[in-house]
Amino acid sequence: MDRNYAKVMISQAGESWLDKGQMWMYRNNLIGIEGTPENGAPVDIVTENGRYLGTGFYSETSHIVVRILTKNPEVVIDREFFQRRIQFAYAFRKTVESDNLANCRLIFGEADQLPGLTVDRYNDILVTQISAYGMEKIKPMIYDLLLETLRQDGQTIQGIYERNDIQVRAKEGLPMEKGFWGGVSLPTTTVINENGLKLNVDIENGQKTGYFLDQKSNRVLLRQMAHGKRVLDCFSHTGGFALNAALGDAQSVVAVDVSQTALDQGRANAVLNHLEDRIQFVKADVFEYLDHCETGQYDMIVLDPPAFTKSRKTIHQAYAGYKRINYQAMKLLQNGGYLITCSCSRFMEIDNFEKMLREAAQEAGVTLKQVSVTQQNHDHPILWTMEETSYLKFYIFQIIEAQPGQKKKVDGEYRKPFGE
């Protein structure tokens, strides 16, 4: 098949980024166009002297002018190309998520060399998000290939629900919308099984595509450590960590969130697993709640906040927010207590997050003994050549060198228990 694609010329600065493995070409690196590329169509990226760098989806409006699909100049972008990519991604999940294929991220955009496409599976429903104009243009073919790949493996899928209600679509000139593809009418709630826990998932109104699959393996780490401990789950949302703590036979579990809706969903999940008597759900601002806790009240504190920043412009404010809650938790945990802390913001990079933790520990007068450091679950793979695919940081520490049994001060004054 002819691959006579239009060409876009890239600056030397952009060329160096692509040579390092980056899969996005930015508009500020565009210095010329040869031909008349159609919005969303494949284009070749070339240097001023004609050296080929890659082929990808062209966007007329986005700051990301090309999302690279391949760096092989011989490859034709056709149905067989996308079939190979989808089958490759699915084979990866069958290897790393063989026990969790029924609730799993099947496609993770650029990390699976399918830019602008996210596909999550919840039992017999696929939930998709498309953030690239080029992927939107070919989605009927993509959906056919997804269903065909799963069907060939004996998997039954009843429908595809589109969660295209993400703001990034506006940058591609795409509308925000959600609903079942192809006029299918099915329930928008389902119950998944995550490592032995039953969890309600609302694909229409839940966060992201319905649930945070990226913490799946990290929640099990908590479960394995929770036995006999008094656990505080901050920013608990629908109770993922709290439920795992209770299932791990924690002595007590308190789940705190500012959203009553999230707490109600968490309580429903507890009932579903017969754990409602093991978890106390508290509606409160986490910062204020921590201010009113007593030192030694908890043996383990989980900090899983929403992204404090979604751009580099607000990283300073985010840094302060992360530092405050980690400092508060470190001051409250006695010698031998455990801190589980994470960030889901890709703009809060690992080096910066660890710098924040060191500063918080120093100011709290404690030493951090590392238990484990992980990132997002295996079905959210990371390309080492593209930092945008790496976003979740997850740390477990034991607190040492705090004075055991000595009541410490928080922000200069002793606090009463929350609610007194």
XYZ file of C-alpha atoms in Angstrom:
420
model
C 0.000 0.000 0.000
C 1.204 3.517 -0.825
C 2.402 5.470 2.202
C 2.674 8.852 0.526
C 2.035 10.844 3.697
C 2.369 14.589 4.043
C 5.530 15.729 5.817
C 6.038 18.042 8.775
C 9.483 19.513 9.396
C 10.831 19.677 12.915
C 13.340 22.059 14.496
C 16.702 20.939 15.830
C 15.429 21.264 19.404
C 12.480 19.000 18.641
C 14.725 16.602 16.745
C 16.875 16.027 19.823
C 13.811 15.160 21.912
C 12.559 12.624 19.392
C 16.018 11.082 19.126
C 15.858 10.506 22.894
C 12.626 8.534 22.499
C 9.896 11.165 22.964
C 6.684 10.226 21.101
C 5.149 13.705 20.859
C 6.121 16.514 18.507
C 5.157 19.928 19.824
C 3.845 22.806 17.726
C 6.625 25.135 18.841
C 9.068 22.737 17.108
C 7.160 22.850 13.799
C 9.035 24.784 11.126
C 7.249 23.715 7.940
C 4.719 21.457 6.226
C 5.069 19.713 2.887
C 1.738 18.729 1.381
C -1.736 19.280 2.812
C -2.247 16.977 5.774
C -5.808 16.211 6.778
C -6.633 16.700 10.448
C -6.047 13.382 12.220
C -4.301 11.745 9.268
C -0.849 10.117 9.441
C 2.110 12.382 8.619
C 5.851 11.801 8.464
C 8.138 13.879 10.677
C 11.386 14.895 9.005
C 14.312 17.173 9.804
C 15.307 20.144 7.658
C 17.745 17.918 5.776
C 15.097 15.241 5.199
C 15.991 12.682 7.891
C 12.957 10.622 8.847
C 12.029 10.619 12.563
C 8.589 9.055 12.785
C 4.991 8.810 11.598
C 1.944 9.764 13.613
C -1.455 11.435 13.932
C -1.465 15.072 12.805
C -3.494 17.644 14.751
C -4.480 21.017 13.360
C -5.292 22.523 16.753
C -3.397 20.805 19.575
C -0.089 21.937 21.037
C 0.944 18.332 20.341
C 1.050 18.600 16.571
C 2.004 14.933 15.994
C 1.475 11.893 18.224
C 3.917 9.306 16.940
C 2.672 5.829 16.027
C 5.899 4.362 14.656
C 9.506 5.276 13.948
C 9.814 2.730 11.150
C 9.682 4.424 7.702
C 8.584 1.173 6.043
C 5.408 0.728 8.086
C 2.000 1.508 6.603
C -0.624 2.807 9.026
C -3.595 0.573 8.194
C -5.984 -1.892 9.838
C -3.323 -4.588 10.115
C -1.018 -2.115 11.844
C -3.569 -1.390 14.590
C -4.498 -5.056 14.841
C -0.883 -5.907 15.648
C -0.655 -3.134 18.215
C -3.861 -4.162 20.009
C -2.896 -7.829 20.022
C 0.546 -6.924 21.366
C -0.964 -4.863 24.178
C -3.407 -7.628 25.074
C -0.665 -10.250 25.137
C 1.219 -8.041 27.600
C -1.807 -7.940 29.939
C -2.215 -11.694 29.717
C 1.357 -11.990 30.956
C 1.417 -9.383 33.729
C -2.271 -9.384 34.753
C -3.341 -12.971 34.143
C -5.348 -13.054 37.385
C -7.043 -9.703 36.791
C -7.995 -9.610 33.115
C -11.662 -9.031 33.976
C -10.846 -5.656 35.583
C -7.801 -4.303 33.860
C -6.437 -1.444 31.759
C -6.143 -3.059 28.345
C -4.722 -0.043 26.489
C -2.649 2.738 28.067
C -2.182 5.200 25.228
C 1.394 6.078 24.343
C 2.780 3.332 26.603
C 1.129 0.816 24.245
C 2.051 2.829 21.148
C -1.625 3.674 20.640
C -1.558 7.415 21.361
C -4.715 9.054 22.598
C -6.479 5.788 23.483
C -7.335 4.451 26.943
C -9.325 1.234 27.342
C -10.355 -0.205 30.710
C -12.256 -3.432 31.172
C -14.828 -3.943 33.922
C -16.222 -7.466 33.557
C -18.094 -7.543 30.237
C -17.903 -3.781 29.548
C -15.056 -1.860 27.934
C -14.734 1.795 28.888
C -12.808 3.982 26.462
C -11.365 7.487 26.475
C -10.041 9.092 23.309
C -7.881 12.219 23.503
C -6.481 12.451 19.949
C -8.327 13.564 16.823
C -6.650 10.888 14.728
C -7.780 8.122 17.061
C -11.316 9.535 17.110
C -11.472 9.318 13.307
C -10.736 5.594 13.262
C -12.503 4.523 16.436
C -15.067 2.267 14.661
C -12.153 0.223 13.342
C -10.352 0.318 16.699
C -13.451 -0.881 18.543
C -13.941 -3.711 16.039
C -10.344 -4.806 16.543
C -10.634 -4.673 20.327
C -13.745 -6.842 20.308
C -12.221 -9.228 17.779
C -9.028 -9.652 19.814
C -10.954 -10.426 23.003
C -13.431 -12.695 21.231
C -10.595 -14.757 19.759
C -9.382 -15.322 23.333
C -12.820 -16.502 24.447
C -13.660 -13.251 26.261
C -17.252 -11.967 26.172
C -17.842 -8.220 25.917
C -21.398 -6.872 25.949
C -20.686 -3.252 25.095
C -18.318 -0.292 24.882
C -18.975 2.772 27.013
C -17.271 6.014 25.963
C -16.067 8.314 28.755
C -15.078 11.124 26.430
C -15.956 13.768 29.013
C -12.342 14.849 29.488
C -11.301 18.474 28.938
C -8.210 17.592 26.913
C -10.511 16.715 24.000
C -11.261 20.429 23.536
C -7.601 20.987 22.649
C -8.064 18.537 19.781
C -11.294 20.197 18.633
C -13.364 17.263 19.908
C -16.639 17.451 21.876
C -16.975 16.150 25.416
C -19.531 13.352 25.599
C -20.256 9.998 27.165
C -22.508 7.034 26.521
C -22.644 3.554 25.031
C -21.211 3.128 21.561
C -23.507 1.888 18.825
C -26.820 2.523 20.539
C -26.402 -0.298 23.053
C -28.434 0.044 26.251
C -26.820 -1.650 29.258
C -26.481 -0.966 32.994
C -23.759 1.561 33.832
C -22.871 -0.072 37.149
C -21.137 -3.374 37.764
C -19.388 -5.228 40.580
C -15.783 -6.223 39.978
C -13.565 -8.572 41.954
C -10.216 -7.012 42.844
C -7.932 -9.451 44.592
C -10.802 -10.991 46.523
C -12.700 -7.760 47.235
C -16.032 -6.981 45.605
C -16.222 -3.376 44.449
C -19.022 -1.338 42.912
C -17.977 0.482 39.745
C -20.016 3.277 38.182
C -18.714 3.659 34.636
C -20.951 6.651 33.938
C -20.196 8.862 36.937
C -17.170 7.331 38.671
C -13.712 8.920 38.636
C -11.604 8.389 35.510
C -13.302 5.516 33.667
C -15.172 4.374 36.769
C -12.461 3.260 39.198
C -8.766 3.730 40.019
C -7.241 0.545 38.633
C -3.714 1.913 38.923
C -3.467 1.250 42.698
C -4.569 -2.381 42.433
C -1.281 -4.024 43.481
C -0.402 -1.284 45.971
C -3.609 -1.865 47.897
C -2.555 -5.502 48.390
C 0.750 -4.324 49.907
C -1.244 -2.484 52.545
C -3.451 -5.518 53.193
C -0.405 -7.665 53.872
C 0.855 -5.216 56.532
C -2.405 -4.230 58.232
C -2.864 -7.122 60.685
C -3.538 -5.860 64.218
C -2.911 -2.212 63.335
C -5.002 0.907 63.777
C -5.223 2.272 60.238
C -6.191 5.739 59.018
C -7.032 6.006 55.308
C -6.894 9.662 54.227
C -8.614 10.800 51.030
C -10.261 7.385 51.087
C -12.601 8.035 48.135
C -14.606 4.794 47.703
C -12.546 2.972 50.328
C -9.992 1.001 48.331
C -7.237 1.106 50.947
C -9.597 1.020 53.925
C -11.296 -2.130 52.616
C -7.958 -3.841 52.105
C -6.862 -2.894 55.609
C -10.049 -4.374 57.060
C -9.675 -7.518 54.960
C -6.092 -7.738 56.245
C -7.464 -7.965 59.800
C -6.542 -4.482 60.989
C -7.508 -3.766 64.593
C -9.471 -0.709 63.465
C -9.895 1.302 60.266
C -10.970 4.928 59.830
C -11.659 6.248 56.323
C -11.681 10.040 55.887
C -12.877 11.966 52.858
C -14.452 15.366 52.265
C -17.015 13.925 49.814
C -20.150 12.412 51.307
C -20.876 10.727 47.971
C -17.487 8.995 48.036
C -18.013 7.922 51.653
C -21.444 6.522 50.837
C -19.911 4.521 48.006
C -17.158 3.319 50.321
C -19.717 2.235 52.899
C -21.656 0.373 50.198
C -18.453 -1.443 49.245
C -17.895 -2.347 52.897
C -21.396 -3.808 53.108
C -20.781 -5.746 49.908
C -17.805 -7.420 51.602
C -19.376 -7.776 55.078
C -16.816 -5.313 56.451
C -19.199 -2.528 57.485
C -18.535 -3.139 61.189
C -14.778 -2.940 60.659
C -14.552 0.536 59.088
C -15.567 3.952 60.398
C -16.311 6.456 57.640
C -15.694 10.112 58.552
C -16.625 13.170 56.496
C -13.898 15.760 57.052
C -11.209 17.846 55.449
C -8.106 15.668 55.789
C -5.812 18.553 56.715
C -8.138 19.580 59.550
C -8.684 15.990 60.650
C -4.951 15.352 60.950
C -4.569 18.569 62.938
C -6.955 17.185 65.548
C -5.516 13.687 65.873
C -3.489 12.582 68.888
C 0.051 11.325 68.502
C 0.028 7.536 68.557
C -3.694 7.355 67.743
C -2.865 5.349 64.607
C -0.214 2.765 63.767
C -0.521 3.247 60.005
C -1.552 6.314 57.995
C -2.366 6.206 54.284
C -2.087 9.408 52.231
C -3.627 8.978 48.773
C -4.661 12.518 47.802
C -6.059 13.618 44.465
C -3.554 15.309 42.185
C -2.620 18.581 43.880
C -1.405 19.897 40.528
C -2.300 19.218 36.912
C 0.286 21.593 35.431
C 3.831 22.726 36.071
C 2.549 26.240 36.816
C 1.083 25.193 40.170
C 3.820 22.803 41.302
C 4.943 25.141 44.100
C 1.496 25.144 45.735
C 1.249 21.385 45.265
C 4.654 20.869 46.877
C 3.483 22.781 49.937
C 0.282 20.733 50.147
C 2.094 17.401 49.902
C 4.651 18.528 52.465
C 2.012 19.636 54.934
C 0.041 16.388 54.981
C 3.167 14.235 55.095
C 4.593 16.338 57.920
C 1.312 16.015 59.806
C 1.264 12.229 59.384
C 4.919 11.840 60.362
C 4.354 13.859 63.562
C 1.354 11.721 64.500
C 3.024 8.328 64.023
C 5.085 7.042 66.919
C 8.320 5.085 66.695
C 7.611 1.985 64.599
C 4.505 3.393 62.910
C 3.996 3.135 59.152
C 3.412 5.856 56.593
C 1.986 4.993 53.163
C 2.176 8.035 50.928
C 1.696 8.651 47.244
C 1.121 11.173 44.477
C -0.796 10.640 41.243
C 0.390 13.862 39.609
C 2.924 13.352 36.832
C 4.074 16.941 37.317
C 5.159 16.104 40.866
C 8.162 14.160 39.626
C 9.929 11.483 41.655
C 12.980 13.585 42.571
C 10.786 16.449 43.730
C 8.466 14.152 45.690
C 11.379 12.522 47.482
C 12.898 15.942 48.226
C 9.586 16.929 49.808
C 9.524 13.753 51.919
C 13.067 14.358 53.179
C 12.224 17.923 54.163
C 9.011 16.870 55.905
C 10.839 14.125 57.814
C 13.599 16.479 58.908
C 11.120 19.070 60.131
C 9.040 16.393 61.884
C 12.140 15.075 63.633
C 11.844 11.529 62.294
C 13.836 9.179 60.098
C 12.187 7.294 57.268
C 12.995 3.607 56.923
C 11.966 2.557 53.411
C 9.808 -0.557 53.177
C 8.970 -0.391 49.476
C 8.729 1.973 46.521
C 6.393 1.189 43.669
C 4.485 2.977 40.941
C 1.279 2.315 39.028
C -0.044 -1.206 38.487
C 1.477 -3.380 35.755
C -1.411 -2.740 33.364
C -0.334 0.945 33.299
C 3.148 0.367 31.813
C 5.844 3.045 31.764
C 8.027 3.943 28.795
C 11.422 5.004 30.069
C 11.802 7.250 27.037
C 8.555 9.119 27.778
C 8.141 10.586 31.236
C 4.475 11.373 30.593
C 3.653 7.665 31.053
C 5.094 7.704 34.590
C 2.869 9.447 37.081
C 2.081 7.444 40.247
C 4.566 7.379 43.129
C 3.845 5.011 46.037
C 6.051 4.790 49.148
C 5.816 2.769 52.343
C 8.008 3.860 55.255
C 8.450 2.886 58.852
C 8.852 5.885 61.141
C 11.870 5.588 63.414
C 13.701 7.759 65.918
C 10.559 9.506 67.077
C 10.359 9.520 70.861
C 8.124 6.545 71.742
C 5.236 7.422 74.040
C 6.052 11.137 74.047
C 3.246 13.380 72.871
C 4.488 15.591 70.081
C 3.279 18.980 68.973
C 1.599 19.645 65.644
C 1.985 23.172 64.260
C 3.135 24.422 67.635
C 0.187 23.357 69.798
C -1.401 20.219 71.171
C -4.607 19.198 69.405
C -7.762 17.622 70.702
C -9.246 14.586 68.954
C -11.355 15.545 65.940
C -14.945 16.306 66.866
C -14.339 17.025 70.583
